[in-house]
Amino acid sequence: QCDLQGLWRNELGSNMTLSALDAAGTFSGSYHTAVAATNKQILVSPLQGAQQHASAKGQPTFGFTVQWQFADSTTAFVGQCFMDHRGKETLETMWLLREEVPSRRDAWKATR
């Protein structure tokens, strides 16, 4: 069974730390990105998420949001935890980043 709690690193050098799930399946943590389109100092940013109830297969889906502390943007991640035959856990995720824009007219370019 996949366990989201702990330290995770991706292939780009970013890392996140996730707390244990509570009874409702929610968790919190922090995300330190190694990739950002900014000249500002990159800061560790808080995250909040939830895991779907574990299925019999033990490879649950989850989602979380990161509130970036160095940019006017928020990112939502969704994914699934997979475990191989040796017990190695891997998170496969997709994300959407929404940055603040000055007007509704600019909304079309605010999401990556």
PDB file of N, CA and C in Angstrom:
ATOM      1  N   GLN A   1       0.835  -1.187   0.000  1.00  0.00           N
ATOM      2  CA  GLN A   1       0.000   0.000   0.000  1.00  0.00           C
ATOM      3  C   GLN A   1       0.875   1.244   0.000  1.00  0.00           C
ATOM      4  N   CYS A   2       0.588   2.179  -0.898  1.00  0.00           N
ATOM      5  CA  CYS A   2       1.327   3.444  -0.963  1.00  0.00           C
ATOM      6  C   CYS A   2       1.049   4.298   0.260  1.00  0.00           C
ATOM      7  N   ASP A   3       2.083   4.967   0.746  1.00  0.00           N
ATOM      8  CA  ASP A   3       1.983   5.866   1.892  1.00  0.00           C
ATOM      9  C   ASP A   3       2.570   7.207   1.467  1.00  0.00           C
ATOM     10  N   LEU A   4       1.736   8.261   1.443  1.00  0.00           N
ATOM     11  CA  LEU A   4       2.197   9.568   0.986  1.00  0.00           C
ATOM     12  C   LEU A   4       3.101  10.271   1.994  1.00  0.00           C
ATOM     13  N   GLN A   5       3.040   9.907   3.253  1.00  0.00           N
ATOM     14  CA  GLN A   5       3.817  10.602   4.285  1.00  0.00           C
ATOM     15  C   GLN A   5       5.306  10.493   4.012  1.00  0.00           C
ATOM     16  N   GLY A   6       6.009  11.615   4.201  1.00  0.00           N
ATOM     17  CA  GLY A   6       7.464  11.587   4.089  1.00  0.00           C
ATOM     18  C   GLY A   6       8.001  12.603   3.106  1.00  0.00           C
ATOM     19  N   LEU A   7       9.267  12.422   2.747  1.00  0.00           N
ATOM     20  CA  LEU A   7       9.974  13.308   1.825  1.00  0.00           C
ATOM     21  C   LEU A   7       9.934  12.737   0.414  1.00  0.00           C
ATOM     22  N   TRP A   8       9.553  13.578  -0.551  1.00  0.00           N
ATOM     23  CA  TRP A   8       9.495  13.194  -1.959  1.00  0.00           C
ATOM     24  C   TRP A   8      10.364  14.134  -2.774  1.00  0.00           C
ATOM     25  N   ARG A   9      11.057  13.615  -3.775  1.00  0.00           N
ATOM     26  CA  ARG A   9      11.878  14.425  -4.688  1.00  0.00           C
ATOM     27  C   ARG A   9      11.498  14.084  -6.118  1.00  0.00           C
ATOM     28  N   ASN A  10      11.536  15.108  -6.991  1.00  0.00           N
ATOM     29  CA  ASN A  10      11.253  14.823  -8.402  1.00  0.00           C
ATOM     30  C   ASN A  10      12.516  14.929  -9.241  1.00  0.00           C
ATOM     31  N   GLU A  11      12.379  14.626 -10.520  1.00  0.00           N
ATOM     32  CA  GLU A  11      13.526  14.577 -11.423  1.00  0.00           C
ATOM     33  C   GLU A  11      14.139  15.952 -11.703  1.00  0.00           C
ATOM     34  N   LEU A  12      13.444  17.036 -11.335  1.00  0.00           N
ATOM     35  CA  LEU A  12      13.958  18.388 -11.567  1.00  0.00           C
ATOM     36  C   LEU A  12      14.631  18.970 -10.326  1.00  0.00           C
ATOM     37  N   GLY A  13      14.637  18.224  -9.222  1.00  0.00           N
ATOM     38  CA  GLY A  13      15.285  18.673  -8.001  1.00  0.00           C
ATOM     39  C   GLY A  13      14.368  19.322  -6.984  1.00  0.00           C
ATOM     40  N   SER A  14      13.081  19.399  -7.277  1.00  0.00           N
ATOM     41  CA  SER A  14      12.127  19.918  -6.297  1.00  0.00           C
ATOM     42  C   SER A  14      11.875  18.849  -5.239  1.00  0.00           C
ATOM     43  N   ASN A  15      11.480  19.282  -4.032  1.00  0.00           N
ATOM     44  CA  ASN A  15      11.137  18.295  -3.008  1.00  0.00           C
ATOM     45  C   ASN A  15       9.969  18.792  -2.185  1.00  0.00           C
ATOM     46  N   MET A  16       9.254  17.839  -1.615  1.00  0.00           N
ATOM     47  CA  MET A  16       8.135  18.168  -0.736  1.00  0.00           C
ATOM     48  C   MET A  16       8.129  17.182   0.415  1.00  0.00           C
ATOM     49  N   THR A  17       7.583  17.657   1.524  1.00  0.00           N
ATOM     50  CA  THR A  17       7.425  16.836   2.711  1.00  0.00           C
ATOM     51  C   THR A  17       5.947  16.811   3.051  1.00  0.00           C
ATOM     52  N   LEU A  18       5.396  15.617   3.221  1.00  0.00           N
ATOM     53  CA  LEU A  18       3.972  15.451   3.514  1.00  0.00           C
ATOM     54  C   LEU A  18       3.784  14.838   4.892  1.00  0.00           C
ATOM     55  N   SER A  19       2.788  15.368   5.616  1.00  0.00           N
ATOM     56  CA  SER A  19       2.436  14.844   6.935  1.00  0.00           C
ATOM     57  C   SER A  19       1.647  13.549   6.775  1.00  0.00           C
ATOM     58  N   ALA A  20       1.417  12.890   7.889  1.00  0.00           N
ATOM     59  CA  ALA A  20       0.562  11.698   7.885  1.00  0.00           C
ATOM     60  C   ALA A  20      -0.871  12.118   7.567  1.00  0.00           C
ATOM     61  N   LEU A  21      -1.616  11.216   6.964  1.00  0.00           N
ATOM     62  CA  LEU A  21      -3.029  11.463   6.692  1.00  0.00           C
ATOM     63  C   LEU A  21      -3.799  11.462   7.998  1.00  0.00           C
ATOM     64  N   ASP A  22      -4.793  12.352   8.100  1.00  0.00           N
ATOM     65  CA  ASP A  22      -5.676  12.278   9.250  1.00  0.00           C
ATOM     66  C   ASP A  22      -6.825  11.323   8.926  1.00  0.00           C
ATOM     67  N   ALA A  23      -7.786  11.196   9.832  1.00  0.00           N
ATOM     68  CA  ALA A  23      -8.887  10.244   9.651  1.00  0.00           C
ATOM     69  C   ALA A  23      -9.728  10.544   8.419  1.00  0.00           C
ATOM     70  N   ALA A  24      -9.775  11.801   8.004  1.00  0.00           N
ATOM     71  CA  ALA A  24     -10.555  12.190   6.821  1.00  0.00           C
ATOM     72  C   ALA A  24      -9.770  12.045   5.530  1.00  0.00           C
ATOM     73  N   GLY A  25      -8.485  11.683   5.624  1.00  0.00           N
ATOM     74  CA  GLY A  25      -7.656  11.520   4.433  1.00  0.00           C
ATOM     75  C   GLY A  25      -6.963  12.799   3.989  1.00  0.00           C
ATOM     76  N   THR A  26      -6.985  13.838   4.833  1.00  0.00           N
ATOM     77  CA  THR A  26      -6.317  15.084   4.458  1.00  0.00           C
ATOM     78  C   THR A  26      -4.895  15.115   5.014  1.00  0.00           C
ATOM     79  N   PHE A  27      -4.059  15.934   4.394  1.00  0.00           N
ATOM     80  CA  PHE A  27      -2.669  16.066   4.814  1.00  0.00           C
ATOM     81  C   PHE A  27      -2.201  17.491   4.541  1.00  0.00           C
ATOM     82  N   SER A  28      -1.072  17.836   5.117  1.00  0.00           N
ATOM     83  CA  SER A  28      -0.446  19.129   4.870  1.00  0.00           C
ATOM     84  C   SER A  28       1.034  18.876   4.659  1.00  0.00           C
ATOM     85  N   GLY A  29       1.749  19.931   4.341  1.00  0.00           N
ATOM     86  CA  GLY A  29       3.178  19.774   4.137  1.00  0.00           C
ATOM     87  C   GLY A  29       3.797  21.019   3.564  1.00  0.00           C
ATOM     88  N   SER A  30       4.961  20.836   2.957  1.00  0.00           N
ATOM     89  CA  SER A  30       5.683  21.951   2.361  1.00  0.00           C
ATOM     90  C   SER A  30       6.289  21.514   1.037  1.00  0.00           C
ATOM     91  N   TYR A  31       6.438  22.487   0.141  1.00  0.00           N
ATOM     92  CA  TYR A  31       6.985  22.229  -1.193  1.00  0.00           C
ATOM     93  C   TYR A  31       8.108  23.221  -1.435  1.00  0.00           C
ATOM     94  N   HIS A  32       9.253  22.725  -1.868  1.00  0.00           N
ATOM     95  CA  HIS A  32      10.387  23.579  -2.229  1.00  0.00           C
ATOM     96  C   HIS A  32      10.715  23.304  -3.690  1.00  0.00           C
ATOM     97  N   THR A  33      10.311  24.217  -4.545  1.00  0.00           N
ATOM     98  CA  THR A  33      10.511  24.014  -5.976  1.00  0.00           C
ATOM     99  C   THR A  33      11.935  24.370  -6.392  1.00  0.00           C
ATOM    100  N   ALA A  34      12.443  23.656  -7.351  1.00  0.00           N
ATOM    101  CA  ALA A  34      13.739  23.961  -7.947  1.00  0.00           C
ATOM    102  C   ALA A  34      13.556  24.678  -9.279  1.00  0.00           C
ATOM    103  N   VAL A  35      12.299  24.848  -9.701  1.00  0.00           N
ATOM    104  CA  VAL A  35      11.985  25.437 -11.006  1.00  0.00           C
ATOM    105  C   VAL A  35      10.952  26.534 -10.813  1.00  0.00           C
ATOM    106  N   ALA A  36      11.296  27.757 -11.185  1.00  0.00           N
ATOM    107  CA  ALA A  36      10.342  28.863 -11.067  1.00  0.00           C
ATOM    108  C   ALA A  36      10.673  29.935 -12.098  1.00  0.00           C
ATOM    109  N   ALA A  37       9.631  30.562 -12.620  1.00  0.00           N
ATOM    110  CA  ALA A  37       9.798  31.644 -13.595  1.00  0.00           C
ATOM    111  C   ALA A  37       9.758  32.977 -12.857  1.00  0.00           C
ATOM    112  N   THR A  38      10.770  33.210 -12.023  1.00  0.00           N
ATOM    113  CA  THR A  38      10.830  34.447 -11.247  1.00  0.00           C
ATOM    114  C   THR A  38      12.279  34.788 -10.938  1.00  0.00           C
ATOM    115  N   ASN A  39      12.520  36.063 -10.679  1.00  0.00           N
ATOM    116  CA  ASN A  39      13.843  36.496 -10.224  1.00  0.00           C
ATOM    117  C   ASN A  39      13.896  36.589  -8.706  1.00  0.00           C
ATOM    118  N   LYS A  40      12.753  36.379  -8.050  1.00  0.00           N
ATOM    119  CA  LYS A  40      12.682  36.449  -6.594  1.00  0.00           C
ATOM    120  C   LYS A  40      13.313  35.206  -5.973  1.00  0.00           C
ATOM    121  N   GLN A  41      13.690  35.330  -4.707  1.00  0.00           N
ATOM    122  CA  GLN A  41      14.219  34.181  -3.980  1.00  0.00           C
ATOM    123  C   GLN A  41      13.118  33.130  -3.820  1.00  0.00           C
ATOM    124  N   ILE A  42      13.438  31.894  -4.148  1.00  0.00           N
ATOM    125  CA  ILE A  42      12.469  30.802  -4.015  1.00  0.00           C
ATOM    126  C   ILE A  42      12.382  30.408  -2.542  1.00  0.00           C
ATOM    127  N   LEU A  43      11.168  30.390  -2.018  1.00  0.00           N
ATOM    128  CA  LEU A  43      10.929  30.050  -0.619  1.00  0.00           C
ATOM    129  C   LEU A  43      10.142  28.750  -0.513  1.00  0.00           C
ATOM    130  N   VAL A  44      10.347  28.031   0.573  1.00  0.00           N
ATOM    131  CA  VAL A  44       9.533  26.851   0.864  1.00  0.00           C
ATOM    132  C   VAL A  44       8.094  27.323   1.039  1.00  0.00           C
ATOM    133  N   SER A  45       7.152  26.598   0.436  1.00  0.00           N
ATOM    134  CA  SER A  45       5.750  27.019   0.419  1.00  0.00           C
ATOM    135  C   SER A  45       4.846  25.942   0.994  1.00  0.00           C
ATOM    136  N   PRO A  46       3.780  26.347   1.706  1.00  0.00           N
ATOM    137  CA  PRO A  46       2.884  25.370   2.322  1.00  0.00           C
ATOM    138  C   PRO A  46       1.956  24.706   1.310  1.00  0.00           C
ATOM    139  N   LEU A  47       1.563  23.490   1.627  1.00  0.00           N
ATOM    140  CA  LEU A  47       0.594  22.782   0.790  1.00  0.00           C
ATOM    141  C   LEU A  47      -0.463  22.128   1.657  1.00  0.00           C
ATOM    142  N   GLN A  48      -1.629  21.928   1.063  1.00  0.00           N
ATOM    143  CA  GLN A  48      -2.762  21.253   1.700  1.00  0.00           C
ATOM    144  C   GLN A  48      -3.335  20.270   0.697  1.00  0.00           C
ATOM    145  N   GLY A  49      -3.700  19.063   1.141  1.00  0.00           N
ATOM    146  CA  GLY A  49      -4.216  18.097   0.194  1.00  0.00           C
ATOM    147  C   GLY A  49      -5.111  17.048   0.810  1.00  0.00           C
ATOM    148  N   ALA A  50      -5.562  16.163  -0.054  1.00  0.00           N
ATOM    149  CA  ALA A  50      -6.416  15.054   0.364  1.00  0.00           C
ATOM    150  C   ALA A  50      -6.123  13.842  -0.509  1.00  0.00           C
ATOM    151  N   GLN A  51      -6.203  12.674   0.102  1.00  0.00           N
ATOM    152  CA  GLN A  51      -6.041  11.407  -0.613  1.00  0.00           C
ATOM    153  C   GLN A  51      -7.385  10.711  -0.660  1.00  0.00           C
ATOM    154  N   GLN A  52      -7.696  10.130  -1.795  1.00  0.00           N
ATOM    155  CA  GLN A  52      -8.906   9.316  -1.913  1.00  0.00           C
ATOM    156  C   GLN A  52      -8.737   8.110  -0.995  1.00  0.00           C
ATOM    157  N   HIS A  53      -9.831   7.609  -0.470  1.00  0.00           N
ATOM    158  CA  HIS A  53      -9.750   6.423   0.394  1.00  0.00           C
ATOM    159  C   HIS A  53      -9.012   5.319  -0.343  1.00  0.00           C
ATOM    160  N   ALA A  54      -8.127   4.671   0.363  1.00  0.00           N
ATOM    161  CA  ALA A  54      -7.313   3.618  -0.245  1.00  0.00           C
ATOM    162  C   ALA A  54      -8.194   2.499  -0.793  1.00  0.00           C
ATOM    163  N   SER A  55      -7.896   2.088  -1.998  1.00  0.00           N
ATOM    164  CA  SER A  55      -8.629   0.986  -2.620  1.00  0.00           C
ATOM    165  C   SER A  55      -7.942  -0.333  -2.276  1.00  0.00           C
ATOM    166  N   ALA A  56      -8.539  -1.410  -2.680  1.00  0.00           N
ATOM    167  CA  ALA A  56      -7.949  -2.726  -2.447  1.00  0.00           C
ATOM    168  C   ALA A  56      -6.598  -2.846  -3.153  1.00  0.00           C
ATOM    169  N   LYS A  57      -6.417  -2.098  -4.249  1.00  0.00           N
ATOM    170  CA  LYS A  57      -5.148  -2.147  -4.992  1.00  0.00           C
ATOM    171  C   LYS A  57      -4.044  -1.373  -4.288  1.00  0.00           C
ATOM    172  N   GLY A  58      -4.413  -0.458  -3.378  1.00  0.00           N
ATOM    173  CA  GLY A  58      -3.415   0.252  -2.589  1.00  0.00           C
ATOM    174  C   GLY A  58      -2.627   1.299  -3.345  1.00  0.00           C
ATOM    175  N   GLN A  59      -3.151   1.789  -4.469  1.00  0.00           N
ATOM    176  CA  GLN A  59      -2.462   2.796  -5.272  1.00  0.00           C
ATOM    177  C   GLN A  59      -3.393   4.008  -5.432  1.00  0.00           C
ATOM    178  N   PRO A  60      -3.571   4.773  -4.338  1.00  0.00           N
ATOM    179  CA  PRO A  60      -4.612   5.797  -4.277  1.00  0.00           C
ATOM    180  C   PRO A  60      -4.330   7.049  -5.102  1.00  0.00           C
ATOM    181  N   THR A  61      -5.417   7.756  -5.428  1.00  0.00           N
ATOM    182  CA  THR A  61      -5.328   9.067  -6.062  1.00  0.00           C
ATOM    183  C   THR A  61      -5.310  10.133  -4.965  1.00  0.00           C
ATOM    184  N   PHE A  62      -4.810  11.302  -5.314  1.00  0.00           N
ATOM    185  CA  PHE A  62      -4.698  12.395  -4.347  1.00  0.00           C
ATOM    186  C   PHE A  62      -4.657  13.721  -5.093  1.00  0.00           C
ATOM    187  N   GLY A  63      -4.798  14.794  -4.345  1.00  0.00           N
ATOM    188  CA  GLY A  63      -4.651  16.133  -4.895  1.00  0.00           C
ATOM    189  C   GLY A  63      -4.182  17.070  -3.803  1.00  0.00           C
ATOM    190  N   PHE A  64      -3.449  18.124  -4.200  1.00  0.00           N
ATOM    191  CA  PHE A  64      -3.037  19.135  -3.224  1.00  0.00           C
ATOM    192  C   PHE A  64      -2.790  20.459  -3.934  1.00  0.00           C
ATOM    193  N   THR A  65      -2.861  21.525  -3.156  1.00  0.00           N
ATOM    194  CA  THR A  65      -2.561  22.855  -3.671  1.00  0.00           C
ATOM    195  C   THR A  65      -1.350  23.413  -2.938  1.00  0.00           C
ATOM    196  N   VAL A  66      -0.562  24.196  -3.669  1.00  0.00           N
ATOM    197  CA  VAL A  66       0.593  24.870  -3.086  1.00  0.00           C
ATOM    198  C   VAL A  66       0.357  26.369  -3.175  1.00  0.00           C
ATOM    199  N   GLN A  67       0.480  27.033  -2.046  1.00  0.00           N
ATOM    200  CA  GLN A  67       0.358  28.492  -1.967  1.00  0.00           C
ATOM    201  C   GLN A  67       1.781  29.044  -1.990  1.00  0.00           C
ATOM    202  N   TRP A  68       2.239  29.475  -3.171  1.00  0.00           N
ATOM    203  CA  TRP A  68       3.617  29.934  -3.330  1.00  0.00           C
ATOM    204  C   TRP A  68       3.872  31.181  -2.486  1.00  0.00           C
ATOM    205  N   GLN A  69       4.938  31.167  -1.714  1.00  0.00           N
ATOM    206  CA  GLN A  69       5.279  32.266  -0.816  1.00  0.00           C
ATOM    207  C   GLN A  69       6.117  33.351  -1.488  1.00  0.00           C
ATOM    208  N   PHE A  70       6.526  33.132  -2.727  1.00  0.00           N
ATOM    209  CA  PHE A  70       7.398  34.075  -3.422  1.00  0.00           C
ATOM    210  C   PHE A  70       6.786  34.581  -4.729  1.00  0.00           C
ATOM    211  N   ALA A  71       5.540  34.203  -5.013  1.00  0.00           N
ATOM    212  CA  ALA A  71       4.892  34.593  -6.268  1.00  0.00           C
ATOM    213  C   ALA A  71       3.393  34.741  -6.038  1.00  0.00           C
ATOM    214  N   ASP A  72       2.741  35.496  -6.898  1.00  0.00           N
ATOM    215  CA  ASP A  72       1.287  35.682  -6.820  1.00  0.00           C
ATOM    216  C   ASP A  72       0.593  34.590  -7.623  1.00  0.00           C
ATOM    217  N   SER A  73       0.792  33.354  -7.187  1.00  0.00           N
ATOM    218  CA  SER A  73       0.212  32.226  -7.909  1.00  0.00           C
ATOM    219  C   SER A  73      -0.045  31.065  -6.960  1.00  0.00           C
ATOM    220  N   THR A  74      -0.894  30.151  -7.430  1.00  0.00           N
ATOM    221  CA  THR A  74      -1.237  28.928  -6.710  1.00  0.00           C
ATOM    222  C   THR A  74      -1.173  27.787  -7.717  1.00  0.00           C
ATOM    223  N   THR A  75      -0.704  26.635  -7.287  1.00  0.00           N
ATOM    224  CA  THR A  75      -0.658  25.466  -8.166  1.00  0.00           C
ATOM    225  C   THR A  75      -1.479  24.340  -7.553  1.00  0.00           C
ATOM    226  N   ALA A  76      -2.276  23.691  -8.396  1.00  0.00           N
ATOM    227  CA  ALA A  76      -3.037  22.514  -7.995  1.00  0.00           C
ATOM    228  C   ALA A  76      -2.422  21.290  -8.664  1.00  0.00           C
ATOM    229  N   PHE A  77      -2.129  20.285  -7.880  1.00  0.00           N
ATOM    230  CA  PHE A  77      -1.569  19.025  -8.363  1.00  0.00           C
ATOM    231  C   PHE A  77      -2.607  17.929  -8.164  1.00  0.00           C
ATOM    232  N   VAL A  78      -2.716  17.001  -9.105  1.00  0.00           N
ATOM    233  CA  VAL A  78      -3.488  15.775  -8.927  1.00  0.00           C
ATOM    234  C   VAL A  78      -2.610  14.613  -9.359  1.00  0.00           C
ATOM    235  N   GLY A  79      -2.806  13.469  -8.743  1.00  0.00           N
ATOM    236  CA  GLY A  79      -1.959  12.350  -9.105  1.00  0.00           C
ATOM    237  C   GLY A  79      -2.388  11.048  -8.487  1.00  0.00           C
ATOM    238  N   GLN A  80      -1.505  10.086  -8.636  1.00  0.00           N
ATOM    239  CA  GLN A  80      -1.727   8.756  -8.090  1.00  0.00           C
ATOM    240  C   GLN A  80      -0.396   8.212  -7.606  1.00  0.00           C
ATOM    241  N   CYS A  81      -0.440   7.461  -6.526  1.00  0.00           N
ATOM    242  CA  CYS A  81       0.741   6.801  -5.978  1.00  0.00           C
ATOM    243  C   CYS A  81       0.784   5.372  -6.523  1.00  0.00           C
ATOM    244  N   PHE A  82       1.916   4.998  -7.093  1.00  0.00           N
ATOM    245  CA  PHE A  82       2.099   3.641  -7.626  1.00  0.00           C
ATOM    246  C   PHE A  82       3.218   2.944  -6.861  1.00  0.00           C
ATOM    247  N   MET A  83       3.054   1.645  -6.671  1.00  0.00           N
ATOM    248  CA  MET A  83       4.080   0.843  -6.024  1.00  0.00           C
ATOM    249  C   MET A  83       4.474  -0.289  -6.961  1.00  0.00           C
ATOM    250  N   ASP A  84       5.788  -0.429  -7.193  1.00  0.00           N
ATOM    251  CA  ASP A  84       6.238  -1.506  -8.080  1.00  0.00           C
ATOM    252  C   ASP A  84       6.378  -2.816  -7.293  1.00  0.00           C
ATOM    253  N   HIS A  85       6.786  -3.859  -7.985  1.00  0.00           N
ATOM    254  CA  HIS A  85       6.864  -5.188  -7.363  1.00  0.00           C
ATOM    255  C   HIS A  85       7.927  -5.272  -6.266  1.00  0.00           C
ATOM    256  N   ARG A  86       8.860  -4.301  -6.220  1.00  0.00           N
ATOM    257  CA  ARG A  86       9.883  -4.275  -5.175  1.00  0.00           C
ATOM    258  C   ARG A  86       9.483  -3.392  -3.992  1.00  0.00           C
ATOM    259  N   GLY A  87       8.297  -2.760  -4.075  1.00  0.00           N
ATOM    260  CA  GLY A  87       7.833  -1.896  -2.993  1.00  0.00           C
ATOM    261  C   GLY A  87       8.237  -0.440  -3.130  1.00  0.00           C
ATOM    262  N   LYS A  88       8.835  -0.072  -4.277  1.00  0.00           N
ATOM    263  CA  LYS A  88       9.226   1.324  -4.506  1.00  0.00           C
ATOM    264  C   LYS A  88       7.996   2.151  -4.871  1.00  0.00           C
ATOM    265  N   GLU A  89       7.789   3.242  -4.139  1.00  0.00           N
ATOM    266  CA  GLU A  89       6.646   4.122  -4.373  1.00  0.00           C
ATOM    267  C   GLU A  89       7.039   5.250  -5.328  1.00  0.00           C
ATOM    268  N   THR A  90       6.139   5.560  -6.257  1.00  0.00           N
ATOM    269  CA  THR A  90       6.332   6.658  -7.205  1.00  0.00           C
ATOM    270  C   THR A  90       5.037   7.446  -7.305  1.00  0.00           C
ATOM    271  N   LEU A  91       5.150   8.779  -7.270  1.00  0.00           N
ATOM    272  CA  LEU A  91       3.988   9.633  -7.478  1.00  0.00           C
ATOM    273  C   LEU A  91       3.990  10.115  -8.921  1.00  0.00           C
ATOM    274  N   GLU A  92       2.892   9.902  -9.620  1.00  0.00           N
ATOM    275  CA  GLU A  92       2.707  10.436 -10.975  1.00  0.00           C
ATOM    276  C   GLU A  92       1.695  11.562 -10.854  1.00  0.00           C
ATOM    277  N   THR A  93       2.088  12.787 -11.231  1.00  0.00           N
ATOM    278  CA  THR A  93       1.214  13.940 -11.056  1.00  0.00           C
ATOM    279  C   THR A  93       1.125  14.795 -12.313  1.00  0.00           C
ATOM    280  N   MET A  94       0.086  15.604 -12.344  1.00  0.00           N
ATOM    281  CA  MET A  94      -0.095  16.674 -13.332  1.00  0.00           C
ATOM    282  C   MET A  94      -0.425  17.920 -12.529  1.00  0.00           C
ATOM    283  N   TRP A  95      -0.138  19.104 -13.079  1.00  0.00           N
ATOM    284  CA  TRP A  95      -0.404  20.322 -12.337  1.00  0.00           C
ATOM    285  C   TRP A  95      -0.941  21.421 -13.238  1.00  0.00           C
ATOM    286  N   LEU A  96      -1.629  22.365 -12.599  1.00  0.00           N
ATOM    287  CA  LEU A  96      -2.078  23.610 -13.220  1.00  0.00           C
ATOM    288  C   LEU A  96      -1.643  24.745 -12.307  1.00  0.00           C
ATOM    289  N   LEU A  97      -1.003  25.744 -12.874  1.00  0.00           N
ATOM    290  CA  LEU A  97      -0.599  26.910 -12.116  1.00  0.00           C
ATOM    291  C   LEU A  97      -1.430  28.098 -12.566  1.00  0.00           C
ATOM    292  N   ARG A  98      -1.989  28.817 -11.604  1.00  0.00           N
ATOM    293  CA  ARG A  98      -2.766  30.018 -11.906  1.00  0.00           C
ATOM    294  C   ARG A  98      -2.058  31.197 -11.262  1.00  0.00           C
ATOM    295  N   GLU A  99      -1.669  32.172 -12.087  1.00  0.00           N
ATOM    296  CA  GLU A  99      -1.057  33.364 -11.535  1.00  0.00           C
ATOM    297  C   GLU A  99      -2.029  34.531 -11.575  1.00  0.00           C
ATOM    298  N   GLU A 100      -1.834  35.457 -10.655  1.00  0.00           N
ATOM    299  CA  GLU A 100      -2.698  36.629 -10.579  1.00  0.00           C
ATOM    300  C   GLU A 100      -2.426  37.537 -11.771  1.00  0.00           C
ATOM    301  N   VAL A 101      -3.496  38.025 -12.391  1.00  0.00           N
ATOM    302  CA  VAL A 101      -3.394  38.995 -13.485  1.00  0.00           C
ATOM    303  C   VAL A 101      -4.190  40.238 -13.107  1.00  0.00           C
ATOM    304  N   PRO A 102      -3.896  41.369 -13.738  1.00  0.00           N
ATOM    305  CA  PRO A 102      -4.530  42.619 -13.323  1.00  0.00           C
ATOM    306  C   PRO A 102      -6.010  42.754 -13.662  1.00  0.00           C
ATOM    307  N   SER A 103      -6.489  42.014 -14.655  1.00  0.00           N
ATOM    308  CA  SER A 103      -7.893  42.164 -15.029  1.00  0.00           C
ATOM    309  C   SER A 103      -8.432  40.868 -15.617  1.00  0.00           C
ATOM    310  N   ARG A 104      -9.757  40.777 -15.672  1.00  0.00           N
ATOM    311  CA  ARG A 104     -10.403  39.603 -16.254  1.00  0.00           C
ATOM    312  C   ARG A 104     -10.025  39.437 -17.719  1.00  0.00           C
ATOM    313  N   ARG A 105      -9.795  40.532 -18.391  1.00  0.00           N
ATOM    314  CA  ARG A 105      -9.401  40.506 -19.805  1.00  0.00           C
ATOM    315  C   ARG A 105      -8.116  39.721 -20.018  1.00  0.00           C
ATOM    316  N   ASP A 106      -7.260  39.663 -18.978  1.00  0.00           N
ATOM    317  CA  ASP A 106      -5.982  38.935 -19.063  1.00  0.00           C
ATOM    318  C   ASP A 106      -6.076  37.490 -18.577  1.00  0.00           C
ATOM    319  N   ALA A 107      -7.262  37.047 -18.189  1.00  0.00           N
ATOM    320  CA  ALA A 107      -7.424  35.711 -17.595  1.00  0.00           C
ATOM    321  C   ALA A 107      -6.967  34.589 -18.521  1.00  0.00           C
ATOM    322  N   TRP A 108      -7.096  34.772 -19.809  1.00  0.00           N
ATOM    323  CA  TRP A 108      -6.732  33.712 -20.758  1.00  0.00           C
ATOM    324  C   TRP A 108      -5.267  33.320 -20.664  1.00  0.00           C
ATOM    325  N   LYS A 109      -4.407  34.229 -20.212  1.00  0.00           N
ATOM    326  CA  LYS A 109      -2.975  33.919 -20.142  1.00  0.00           C
ATOM    327  C   LYS A 109      -2.494  33.621 -18.723  1.00  0.00           C
ATOM    328  N   ALA A 110      -3.424  33.455 -17.785  1.00  0.00           N
ATOM    329  CA  ALA A 110      -3.068  33.306 -16.381  1.00  0.00           C
ATOM    330  C   ALA A 110      -2.844  31.875 -15.936  1.00  0.00           C
ATOM    331  N   THR A 111      -3.203  30.890 -16.739  1.00  0.00           N
ATOM    332  CA  THR A 111      -3.093  29.495 -16.328  1.00  0.00           C
ATOM    333  C   THR A 111      -2.102  28.754 -17.206  1.00  0.00           C
ATOM    334  N   ARG A 112      -1.191  28.017 -16.557  1.00  0.00           N
ATOM    335  CA  ARG A 112      -0.221  27.166 -17.272  1.00  0.00           C
ATOM    336  C   ARG A 112      -0.465  25.733 -16.877  1.00  0.00           C
TER     337      ARG A 112
END
